[in-house]
Short mmCIF file of C-alpha atoms in Angstrom, two decimals:
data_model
loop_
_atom_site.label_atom_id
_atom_site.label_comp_id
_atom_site.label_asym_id
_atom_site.label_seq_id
_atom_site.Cartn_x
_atom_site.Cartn_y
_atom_site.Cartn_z
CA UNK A 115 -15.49 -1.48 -98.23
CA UNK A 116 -17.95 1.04 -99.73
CA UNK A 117 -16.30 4.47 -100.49
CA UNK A 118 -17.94 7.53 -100.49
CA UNK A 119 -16.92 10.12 -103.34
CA UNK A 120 -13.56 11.80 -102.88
CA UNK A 121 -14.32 15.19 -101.37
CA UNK A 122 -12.70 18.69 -100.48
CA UNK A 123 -11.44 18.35 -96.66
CA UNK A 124 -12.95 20.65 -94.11
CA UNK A 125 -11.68 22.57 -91.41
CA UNK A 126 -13.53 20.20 -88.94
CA UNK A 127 -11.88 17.32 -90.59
CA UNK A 128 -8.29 18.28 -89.76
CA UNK A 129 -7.79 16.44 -86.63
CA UNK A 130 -8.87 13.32 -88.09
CA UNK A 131 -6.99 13.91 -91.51
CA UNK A 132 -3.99 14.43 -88.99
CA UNK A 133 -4.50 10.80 -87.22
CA UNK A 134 -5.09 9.35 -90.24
CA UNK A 135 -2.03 10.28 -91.27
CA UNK A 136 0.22 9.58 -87.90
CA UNK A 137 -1.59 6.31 -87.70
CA UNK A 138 -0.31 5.67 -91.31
CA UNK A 139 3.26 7.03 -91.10
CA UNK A 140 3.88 4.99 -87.71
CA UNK A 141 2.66 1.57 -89.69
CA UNK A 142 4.75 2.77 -93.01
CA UNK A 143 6.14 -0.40 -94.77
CA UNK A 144 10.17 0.03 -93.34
CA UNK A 145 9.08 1.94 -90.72
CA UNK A 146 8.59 5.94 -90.95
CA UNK A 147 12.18 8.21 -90.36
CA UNK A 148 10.31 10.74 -88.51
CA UNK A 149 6.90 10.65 -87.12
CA UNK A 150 5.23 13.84 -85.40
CA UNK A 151 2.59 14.13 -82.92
CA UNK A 152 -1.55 15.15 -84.43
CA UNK A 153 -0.93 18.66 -83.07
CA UNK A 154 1.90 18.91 -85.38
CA UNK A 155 0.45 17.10 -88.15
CA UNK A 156 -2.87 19.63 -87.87
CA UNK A 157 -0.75 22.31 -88.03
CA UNK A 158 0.86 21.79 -90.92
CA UNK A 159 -2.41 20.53 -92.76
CA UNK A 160 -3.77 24.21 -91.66
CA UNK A 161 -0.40 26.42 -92.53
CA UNK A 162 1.10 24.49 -96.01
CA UNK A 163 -1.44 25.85 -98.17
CA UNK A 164 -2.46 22.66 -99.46
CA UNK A 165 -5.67 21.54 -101.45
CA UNK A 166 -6.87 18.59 -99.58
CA UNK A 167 -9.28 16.00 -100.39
CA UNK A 168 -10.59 12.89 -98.16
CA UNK A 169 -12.53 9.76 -98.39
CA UNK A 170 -14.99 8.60 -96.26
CA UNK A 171 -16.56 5.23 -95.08
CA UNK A 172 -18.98 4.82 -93.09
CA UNK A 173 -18.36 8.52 -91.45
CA UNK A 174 -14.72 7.99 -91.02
CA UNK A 175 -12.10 9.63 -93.02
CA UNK A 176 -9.80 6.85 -94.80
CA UNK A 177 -7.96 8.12 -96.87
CA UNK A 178 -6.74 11.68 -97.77
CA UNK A 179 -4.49 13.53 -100.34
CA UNK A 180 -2.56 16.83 -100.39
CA UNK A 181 -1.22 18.67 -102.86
CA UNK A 182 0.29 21.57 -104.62
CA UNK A 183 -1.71 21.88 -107.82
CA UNK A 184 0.57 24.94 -108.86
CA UNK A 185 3.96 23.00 -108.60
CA UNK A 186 2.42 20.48 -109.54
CA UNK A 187 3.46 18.57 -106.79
CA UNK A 188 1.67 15.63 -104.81
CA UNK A 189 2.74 16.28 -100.85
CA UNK A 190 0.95 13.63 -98.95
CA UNK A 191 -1.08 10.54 -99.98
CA UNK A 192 -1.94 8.47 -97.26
CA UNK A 193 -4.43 5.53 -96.24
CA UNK A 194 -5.74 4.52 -92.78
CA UNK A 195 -4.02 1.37 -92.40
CA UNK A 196 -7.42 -0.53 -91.82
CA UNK A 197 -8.45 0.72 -94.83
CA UNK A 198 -4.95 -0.11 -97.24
CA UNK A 199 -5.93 -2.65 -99.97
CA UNK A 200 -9.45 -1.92 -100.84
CA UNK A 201 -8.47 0.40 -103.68
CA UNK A 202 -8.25 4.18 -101.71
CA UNK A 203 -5.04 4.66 -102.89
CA UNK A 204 -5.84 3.99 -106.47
CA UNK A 205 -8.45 6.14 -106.40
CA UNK A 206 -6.77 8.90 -104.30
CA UNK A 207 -4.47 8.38 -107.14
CA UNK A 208 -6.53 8.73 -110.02
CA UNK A 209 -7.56 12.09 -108.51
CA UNK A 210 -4.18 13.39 -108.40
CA UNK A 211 -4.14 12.93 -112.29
CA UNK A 212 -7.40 14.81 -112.82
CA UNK A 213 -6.21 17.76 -110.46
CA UNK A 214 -2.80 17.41 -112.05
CA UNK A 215 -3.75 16.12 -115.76
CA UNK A 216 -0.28 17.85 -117.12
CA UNK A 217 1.64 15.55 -114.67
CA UNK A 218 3.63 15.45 -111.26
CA UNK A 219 5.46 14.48 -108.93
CA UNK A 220 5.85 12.78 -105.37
CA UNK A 221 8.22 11.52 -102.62
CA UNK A 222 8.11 8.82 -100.24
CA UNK A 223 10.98 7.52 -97.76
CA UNK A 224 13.48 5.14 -99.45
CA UNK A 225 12.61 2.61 -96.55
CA UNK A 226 8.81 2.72 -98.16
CA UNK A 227 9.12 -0.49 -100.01
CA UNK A 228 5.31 -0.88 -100.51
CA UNK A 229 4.98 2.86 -101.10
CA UNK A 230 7.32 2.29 -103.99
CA UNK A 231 5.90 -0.96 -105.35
CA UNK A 232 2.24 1.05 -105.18
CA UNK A 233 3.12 3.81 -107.47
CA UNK A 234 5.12 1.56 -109.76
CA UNK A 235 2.37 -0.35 -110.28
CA UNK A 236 -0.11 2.84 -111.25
CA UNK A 237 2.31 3.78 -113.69
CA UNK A 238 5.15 6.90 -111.75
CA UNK A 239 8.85 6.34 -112.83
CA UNK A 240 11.34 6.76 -110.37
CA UNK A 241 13.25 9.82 -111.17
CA UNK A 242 16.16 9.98 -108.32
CA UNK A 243 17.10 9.40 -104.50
CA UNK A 244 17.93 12.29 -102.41
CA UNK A 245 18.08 13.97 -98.76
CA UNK A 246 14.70 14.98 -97.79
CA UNK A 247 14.39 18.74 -98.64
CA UNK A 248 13.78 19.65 -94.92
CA UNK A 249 14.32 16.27 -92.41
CA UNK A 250 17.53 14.74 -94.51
CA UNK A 251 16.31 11.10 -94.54
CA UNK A 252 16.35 9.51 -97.72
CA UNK A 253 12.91 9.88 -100.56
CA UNK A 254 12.82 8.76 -103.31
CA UNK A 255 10.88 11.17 -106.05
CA UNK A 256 8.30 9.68 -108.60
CA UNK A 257 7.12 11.18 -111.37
CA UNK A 258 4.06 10.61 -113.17
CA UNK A 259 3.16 12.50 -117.29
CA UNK A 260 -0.31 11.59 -119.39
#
């Protein structure tokens, strides 16, 4: 799979970004705590104030990342399931640490054993497991430092 560069999302890209990312949550390695509906997941991608970039193949989103470059905090990193294991991720990754190059950090579910195993591998250390800020599940935060 050919990517095309990682760009700044679009307001006409929202309702794909937010299937992407229901599509993704729904197939979640341990299954996803909560998942909300692409009206709900648009919202949010319009109201949290995120910077969000995407990548495209072949004129389809795949993969897309969100975050707070302020807190320094990466909110959602996600991959179309068809698209997992051709690298996205890494890359999304990588592109975290260039927004981000003084370090972050992220959360995924506890039940995310893949999630977990992925940003192991690319170098976060787990720092704790806690409630969910908002939904009370279990996350488990990463953090990653040059």
């Amino acid at each position: 799979m050919n990517a095309s560069e990682i760009r700044a999302a679009t307001p006409d890209d929202l309702t794909a970004i937010a299937t992407l990312w229901r599509e993704s949550t729904i197939s979640m390695d341990g299954g996803a705590p909560r998942v909300h509906d692409v009206e709900a997941l648009r919202a949010r991608l319009q109201s949290e104030g995120w910077r969000i970039e995407v990548v495209e193949n072949d004129d389809r989103i795949t993969g897309f990342l969100a975050v707070r470059e302020r807190e320094r905090v990466v909110d959602q990193l996600f991959v179309a399931p068809s698209a997992q294991g051709a690298g996205l991720g890494a890359r999304l990754l990588r592109r975290a640490q260039a927004l981000m190059p003084e370090g972050f950090t992220l959360r995924t579910p506890l039940s995310n054993l893949a999630g977990q195993r992925f940003y192991e591998r690319h170098g976060l250390i787990m720092l704790r497991d806690e409630p969910h800020p908002q939904a009370g599940f279990l996350v488990r935060y990463y953090g990653w430092s040059p």
